[in-house]
PDB file of C-alpha atoms in Angstrom:
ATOM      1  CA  UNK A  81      29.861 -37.902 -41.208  1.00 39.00           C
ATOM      2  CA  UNK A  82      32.015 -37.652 -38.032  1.00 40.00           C
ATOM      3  CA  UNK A  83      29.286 -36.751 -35.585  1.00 38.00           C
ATOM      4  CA  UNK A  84      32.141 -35.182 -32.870  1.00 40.00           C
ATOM      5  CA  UNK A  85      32.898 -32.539 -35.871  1.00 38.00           C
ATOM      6  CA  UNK A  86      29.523 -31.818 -36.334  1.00 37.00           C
ATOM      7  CA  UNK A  87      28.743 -31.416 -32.955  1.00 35.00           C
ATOM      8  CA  UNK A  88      31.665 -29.048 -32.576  1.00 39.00           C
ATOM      9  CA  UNK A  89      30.265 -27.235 -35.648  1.00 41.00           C
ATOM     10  CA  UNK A  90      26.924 -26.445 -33.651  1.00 41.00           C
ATOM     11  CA  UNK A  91      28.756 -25.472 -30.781  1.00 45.00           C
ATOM     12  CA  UNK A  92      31.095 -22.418 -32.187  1.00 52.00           C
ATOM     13  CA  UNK A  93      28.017 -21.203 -34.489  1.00 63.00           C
ATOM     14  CA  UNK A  94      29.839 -17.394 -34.785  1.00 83.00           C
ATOM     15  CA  UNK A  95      27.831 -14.556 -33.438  1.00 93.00           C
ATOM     16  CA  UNK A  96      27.681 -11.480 -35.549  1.00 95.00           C
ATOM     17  CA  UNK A  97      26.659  -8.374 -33.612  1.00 97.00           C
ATOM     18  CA  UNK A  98      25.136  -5.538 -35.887  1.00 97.00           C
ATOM     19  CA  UNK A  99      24.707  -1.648 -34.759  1.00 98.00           C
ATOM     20  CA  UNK A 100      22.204  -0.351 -37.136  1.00 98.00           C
ATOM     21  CA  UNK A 101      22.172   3.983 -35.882  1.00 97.00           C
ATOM     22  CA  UNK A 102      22.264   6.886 -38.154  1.00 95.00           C
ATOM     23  CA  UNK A 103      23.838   9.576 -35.427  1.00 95.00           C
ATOM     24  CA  UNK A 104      27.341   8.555 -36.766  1.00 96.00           C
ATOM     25  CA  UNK A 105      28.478   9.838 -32.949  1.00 96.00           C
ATOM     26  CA  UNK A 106      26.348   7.420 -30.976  1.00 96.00           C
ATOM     27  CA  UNK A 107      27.220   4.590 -33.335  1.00 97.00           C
ATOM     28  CA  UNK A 108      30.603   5.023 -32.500  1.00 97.00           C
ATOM     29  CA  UNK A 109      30.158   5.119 -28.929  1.00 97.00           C
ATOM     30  CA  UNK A 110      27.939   1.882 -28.878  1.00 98.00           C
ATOM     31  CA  UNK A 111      30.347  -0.155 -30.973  1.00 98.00           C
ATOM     32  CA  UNK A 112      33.379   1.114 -28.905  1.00 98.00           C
ATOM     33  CA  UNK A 113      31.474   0.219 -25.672  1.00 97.00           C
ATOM     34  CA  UNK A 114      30.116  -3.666 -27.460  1.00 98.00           C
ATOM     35  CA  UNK A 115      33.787  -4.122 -29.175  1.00 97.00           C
ATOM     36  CA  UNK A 116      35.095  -4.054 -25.686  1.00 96.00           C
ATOM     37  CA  UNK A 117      32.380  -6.342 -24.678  1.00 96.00           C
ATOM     38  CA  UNK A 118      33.015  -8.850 -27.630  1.00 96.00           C
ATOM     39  CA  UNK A 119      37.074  -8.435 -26.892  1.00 95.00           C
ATOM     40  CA  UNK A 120      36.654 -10.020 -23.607  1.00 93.00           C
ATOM     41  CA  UNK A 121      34.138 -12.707 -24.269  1.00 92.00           C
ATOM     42  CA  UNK A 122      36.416 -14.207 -27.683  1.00 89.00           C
ATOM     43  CA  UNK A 123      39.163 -14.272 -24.989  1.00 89.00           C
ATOM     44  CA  UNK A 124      37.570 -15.771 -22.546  1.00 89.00           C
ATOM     45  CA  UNK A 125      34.728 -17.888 -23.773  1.00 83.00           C
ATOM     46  CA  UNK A 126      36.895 -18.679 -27.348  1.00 83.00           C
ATOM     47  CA  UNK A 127      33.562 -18.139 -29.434  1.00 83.00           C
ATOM     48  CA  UNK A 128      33.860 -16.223 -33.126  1.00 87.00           C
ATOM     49  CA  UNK A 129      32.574 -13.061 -32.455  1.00 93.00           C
ATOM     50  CA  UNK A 130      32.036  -9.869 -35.282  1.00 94.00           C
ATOM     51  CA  UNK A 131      31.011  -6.382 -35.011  1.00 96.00           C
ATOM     52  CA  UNK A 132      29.501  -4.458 -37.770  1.00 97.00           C
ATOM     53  CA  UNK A 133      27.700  -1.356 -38.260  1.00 98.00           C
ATOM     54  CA  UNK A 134      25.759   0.503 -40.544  1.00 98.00           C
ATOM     55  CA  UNK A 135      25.019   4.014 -40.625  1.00 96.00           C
ATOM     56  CA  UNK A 136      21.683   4.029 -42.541  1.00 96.00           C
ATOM     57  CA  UNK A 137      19.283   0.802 -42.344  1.00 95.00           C
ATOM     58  CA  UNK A 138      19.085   0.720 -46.268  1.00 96.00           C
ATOM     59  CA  UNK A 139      22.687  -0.391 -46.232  1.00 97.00           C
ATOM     60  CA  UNK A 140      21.818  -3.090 -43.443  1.00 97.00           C
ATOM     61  CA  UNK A 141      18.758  -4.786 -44.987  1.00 96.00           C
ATOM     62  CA  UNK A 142      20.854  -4.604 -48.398  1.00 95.00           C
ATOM     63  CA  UNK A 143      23.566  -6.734 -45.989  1.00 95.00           C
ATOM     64  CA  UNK A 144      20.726  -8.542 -44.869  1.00 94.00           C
ATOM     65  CA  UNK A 145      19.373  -9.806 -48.360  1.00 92.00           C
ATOM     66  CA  UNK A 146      22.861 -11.464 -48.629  1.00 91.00           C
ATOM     67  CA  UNK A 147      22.806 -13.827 -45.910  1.00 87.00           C
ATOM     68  CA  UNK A 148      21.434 -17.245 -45.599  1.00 80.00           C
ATOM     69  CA  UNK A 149      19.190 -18.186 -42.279  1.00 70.00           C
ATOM     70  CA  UNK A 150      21.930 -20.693 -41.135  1.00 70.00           C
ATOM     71  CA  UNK A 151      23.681 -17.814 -41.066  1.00 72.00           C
ATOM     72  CA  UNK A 152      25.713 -16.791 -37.613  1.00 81.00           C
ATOM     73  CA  UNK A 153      23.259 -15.925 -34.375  1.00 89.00           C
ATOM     74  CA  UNK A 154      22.869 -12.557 -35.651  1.00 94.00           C
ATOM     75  CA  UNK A 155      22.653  -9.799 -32.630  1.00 97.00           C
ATOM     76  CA  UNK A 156      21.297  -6.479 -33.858  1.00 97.00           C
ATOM     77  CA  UNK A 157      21.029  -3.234 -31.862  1.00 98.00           C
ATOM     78  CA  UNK A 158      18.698  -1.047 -34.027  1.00 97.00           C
ATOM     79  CA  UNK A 159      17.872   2.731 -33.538  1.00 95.00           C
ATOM     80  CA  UNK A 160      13.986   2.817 -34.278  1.00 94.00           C
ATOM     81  CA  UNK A 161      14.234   6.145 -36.371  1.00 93.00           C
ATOM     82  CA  UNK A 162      16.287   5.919 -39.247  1.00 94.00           C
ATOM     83  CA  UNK A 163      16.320   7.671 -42.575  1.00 90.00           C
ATOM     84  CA  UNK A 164      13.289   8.828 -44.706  1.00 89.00           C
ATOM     85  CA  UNK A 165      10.131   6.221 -43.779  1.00 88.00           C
ATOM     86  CA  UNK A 166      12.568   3.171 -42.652  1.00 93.00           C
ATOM     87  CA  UNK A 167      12.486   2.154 -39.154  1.00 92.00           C
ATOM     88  CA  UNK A 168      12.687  -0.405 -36.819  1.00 92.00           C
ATOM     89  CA  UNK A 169       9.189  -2.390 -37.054  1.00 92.00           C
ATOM     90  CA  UNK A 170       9.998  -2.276 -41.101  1.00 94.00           C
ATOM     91  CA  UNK A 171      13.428  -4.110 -40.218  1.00 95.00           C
ATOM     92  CA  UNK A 172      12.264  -6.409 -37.517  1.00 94.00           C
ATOM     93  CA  UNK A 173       9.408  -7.685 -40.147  1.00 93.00           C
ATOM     94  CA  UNK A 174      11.939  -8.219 -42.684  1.00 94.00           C
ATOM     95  CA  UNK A 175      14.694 -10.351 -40.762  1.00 93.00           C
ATOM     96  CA  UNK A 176      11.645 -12.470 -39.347  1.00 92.00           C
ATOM     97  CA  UNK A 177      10.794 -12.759 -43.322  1.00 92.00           C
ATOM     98  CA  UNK A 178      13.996 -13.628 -44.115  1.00 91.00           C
ATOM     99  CA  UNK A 179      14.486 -16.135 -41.376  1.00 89.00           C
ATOM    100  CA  UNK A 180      17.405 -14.791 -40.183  1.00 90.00           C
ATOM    101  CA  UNK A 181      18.054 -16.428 -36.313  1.00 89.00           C
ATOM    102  CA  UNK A 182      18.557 -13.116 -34.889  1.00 93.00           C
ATOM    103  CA  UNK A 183      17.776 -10.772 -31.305  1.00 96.00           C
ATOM    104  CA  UNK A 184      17.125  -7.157 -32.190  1.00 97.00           C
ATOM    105  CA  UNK A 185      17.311  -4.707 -29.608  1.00 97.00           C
ATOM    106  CA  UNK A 186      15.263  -1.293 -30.680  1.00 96.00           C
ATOM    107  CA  UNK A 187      16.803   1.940 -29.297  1.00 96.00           C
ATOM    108  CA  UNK A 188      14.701   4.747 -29.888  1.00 93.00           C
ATOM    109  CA  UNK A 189      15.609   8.554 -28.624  1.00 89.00           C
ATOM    110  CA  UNK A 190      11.356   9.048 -28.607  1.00 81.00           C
ATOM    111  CA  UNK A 191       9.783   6.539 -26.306  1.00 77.00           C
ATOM    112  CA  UNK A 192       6.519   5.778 -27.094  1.00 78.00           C
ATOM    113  CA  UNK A 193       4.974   3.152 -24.987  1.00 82.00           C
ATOM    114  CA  UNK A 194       2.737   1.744 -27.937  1.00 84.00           C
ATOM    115  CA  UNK A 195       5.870   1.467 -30.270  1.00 84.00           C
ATOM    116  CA  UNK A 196       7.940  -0.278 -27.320  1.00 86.00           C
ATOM    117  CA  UNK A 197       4.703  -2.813 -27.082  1.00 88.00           C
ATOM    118  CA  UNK A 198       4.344  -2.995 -30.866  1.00 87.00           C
ATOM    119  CA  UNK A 199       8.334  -3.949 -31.315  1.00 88.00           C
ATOM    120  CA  UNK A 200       8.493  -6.692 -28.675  1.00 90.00           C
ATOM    121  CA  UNK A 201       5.142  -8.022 -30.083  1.00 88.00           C
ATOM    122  CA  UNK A 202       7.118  -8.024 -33.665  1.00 88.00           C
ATOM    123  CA  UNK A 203       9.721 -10.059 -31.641  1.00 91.00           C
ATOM    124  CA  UNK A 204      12.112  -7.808 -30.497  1.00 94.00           C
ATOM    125  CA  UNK A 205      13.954  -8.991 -27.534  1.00 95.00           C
ATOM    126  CA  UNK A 206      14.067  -5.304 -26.147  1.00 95.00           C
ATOM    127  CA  UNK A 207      13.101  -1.568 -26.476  1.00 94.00           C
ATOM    128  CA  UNK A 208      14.882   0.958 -25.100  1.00 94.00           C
ATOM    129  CA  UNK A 209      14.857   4.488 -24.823  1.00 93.00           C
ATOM    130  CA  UNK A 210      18.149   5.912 -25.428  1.00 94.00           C
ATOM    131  CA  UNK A 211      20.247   7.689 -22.516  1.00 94.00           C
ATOM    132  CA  UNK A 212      23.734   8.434 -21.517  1.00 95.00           C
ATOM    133  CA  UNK A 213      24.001   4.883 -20.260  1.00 96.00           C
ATOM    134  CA  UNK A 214      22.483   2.861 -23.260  1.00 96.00           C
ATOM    135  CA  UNK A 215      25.797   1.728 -24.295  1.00 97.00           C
ATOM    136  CA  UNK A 216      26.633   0.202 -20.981  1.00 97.00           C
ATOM    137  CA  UNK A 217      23.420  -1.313 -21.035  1.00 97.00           C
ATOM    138  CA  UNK A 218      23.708  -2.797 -24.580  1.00 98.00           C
ATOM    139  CA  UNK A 219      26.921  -4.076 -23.570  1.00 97.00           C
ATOM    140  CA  UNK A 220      25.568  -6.150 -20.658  1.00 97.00           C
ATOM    141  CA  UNK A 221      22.529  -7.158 -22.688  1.00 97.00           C
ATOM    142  CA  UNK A 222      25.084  -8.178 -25.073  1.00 97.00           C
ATOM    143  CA  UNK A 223      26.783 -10.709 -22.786  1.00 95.00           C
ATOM    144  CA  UNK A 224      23.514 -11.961 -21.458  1.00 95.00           C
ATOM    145  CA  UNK A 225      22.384 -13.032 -24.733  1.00 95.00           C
ATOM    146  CA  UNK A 226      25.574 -14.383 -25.802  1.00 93.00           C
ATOM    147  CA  UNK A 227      26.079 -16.479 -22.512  1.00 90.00           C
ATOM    148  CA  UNK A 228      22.733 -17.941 -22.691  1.00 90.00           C
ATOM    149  CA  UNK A 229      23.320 -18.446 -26.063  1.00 87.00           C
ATOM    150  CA  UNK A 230      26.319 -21.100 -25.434  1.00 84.00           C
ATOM    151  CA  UNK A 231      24.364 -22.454 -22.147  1.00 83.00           C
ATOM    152  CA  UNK A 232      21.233 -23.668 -24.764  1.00 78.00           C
ATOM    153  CA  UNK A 233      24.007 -24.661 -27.354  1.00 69.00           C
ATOM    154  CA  UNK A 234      25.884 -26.442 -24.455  1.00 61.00           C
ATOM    155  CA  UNK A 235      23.048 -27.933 -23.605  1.00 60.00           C
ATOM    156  CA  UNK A 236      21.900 -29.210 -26.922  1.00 55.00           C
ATOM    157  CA  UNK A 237      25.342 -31.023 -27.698  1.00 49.00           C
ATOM    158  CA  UNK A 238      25.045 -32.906 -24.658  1.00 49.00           C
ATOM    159  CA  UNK A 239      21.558 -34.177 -25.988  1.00 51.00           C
ATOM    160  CA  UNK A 240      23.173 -34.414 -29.412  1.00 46.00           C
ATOM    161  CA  UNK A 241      26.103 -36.909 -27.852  1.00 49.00           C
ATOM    162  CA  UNK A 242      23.492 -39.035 -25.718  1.00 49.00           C
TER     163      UNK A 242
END
């Protein structure tokens, strides 16, 4: 086992960044907004970076049930209110079940301060209420987490070469 390749392996882990958001207009505007975001940090950071989204959360936690939990750092922006009784503490408990290493940010259009507490309790990195600027601020979330991301991978391939 050639530790160099392995180490290289743990370094350039893929992200995948996930828009769960049933308003088919606002999904398009956040994943225009994070695409942009993504386009410039594969170019200049090199790291494997894909964007999906789903339109109902059914269709996402079916996608979920198909990955493994050494999966890619999975990055999921999730509207709290989706279709029929499904919403985001429901999703959040069943990518924790799963494993999955992910950071789900809840947007919500209602903001309810117990259901903001309840979420980041659950493990949610973030709640936020939706407004003109939540794609902006998704995107820059979006870098933050990815940059730290490769700082505590860079910093566990040094320990890894020691």
């Amino acid at each position: 086992m050639d530790t160099k390749t392995d180490t290289y392996n743990i370094a350039k882990k893929a992200f995948e960044v996930v828009v769960v958001e049933d308003n088919k207009l606002a999904n398009l505007i956040l994943c225009k907004e994070l695409e942009s975001t993504i386009n410039e940090i594969s170019r200049t950071k090199k790291y494997p970076i894909k964007l999906k989204s789903f339109q109902f959360g059914a269709d996402f936690l079916t996608y979920l049930e198909t990955l493994e939990s050494s999966h890619s750092k999975l990055i999921v922006f999730l509207d709290f209110y989706l279709e029929n009784d499904l919403n985001g503490t429901k999703i959040l408990n069943r990518i924790k079940q799963k494993g999955i290493d992910a950071t789900v940010i809840i947007l919500s259009d209602a903001t309810n301060d117990q259901t903001s507490r309840d979420t980041v309790y659950l493990g949610a990195h973030c709640f936020l209420a939706k407004t003109k600027k939540t794609p902006i601020v998704c995107s820059s979330i979006l870098s933050g987490i990815i940059e730290q991301s490769i700082r505590d991978k860079d910093s566990s391939n040094l320990q890894l070469k020691t």
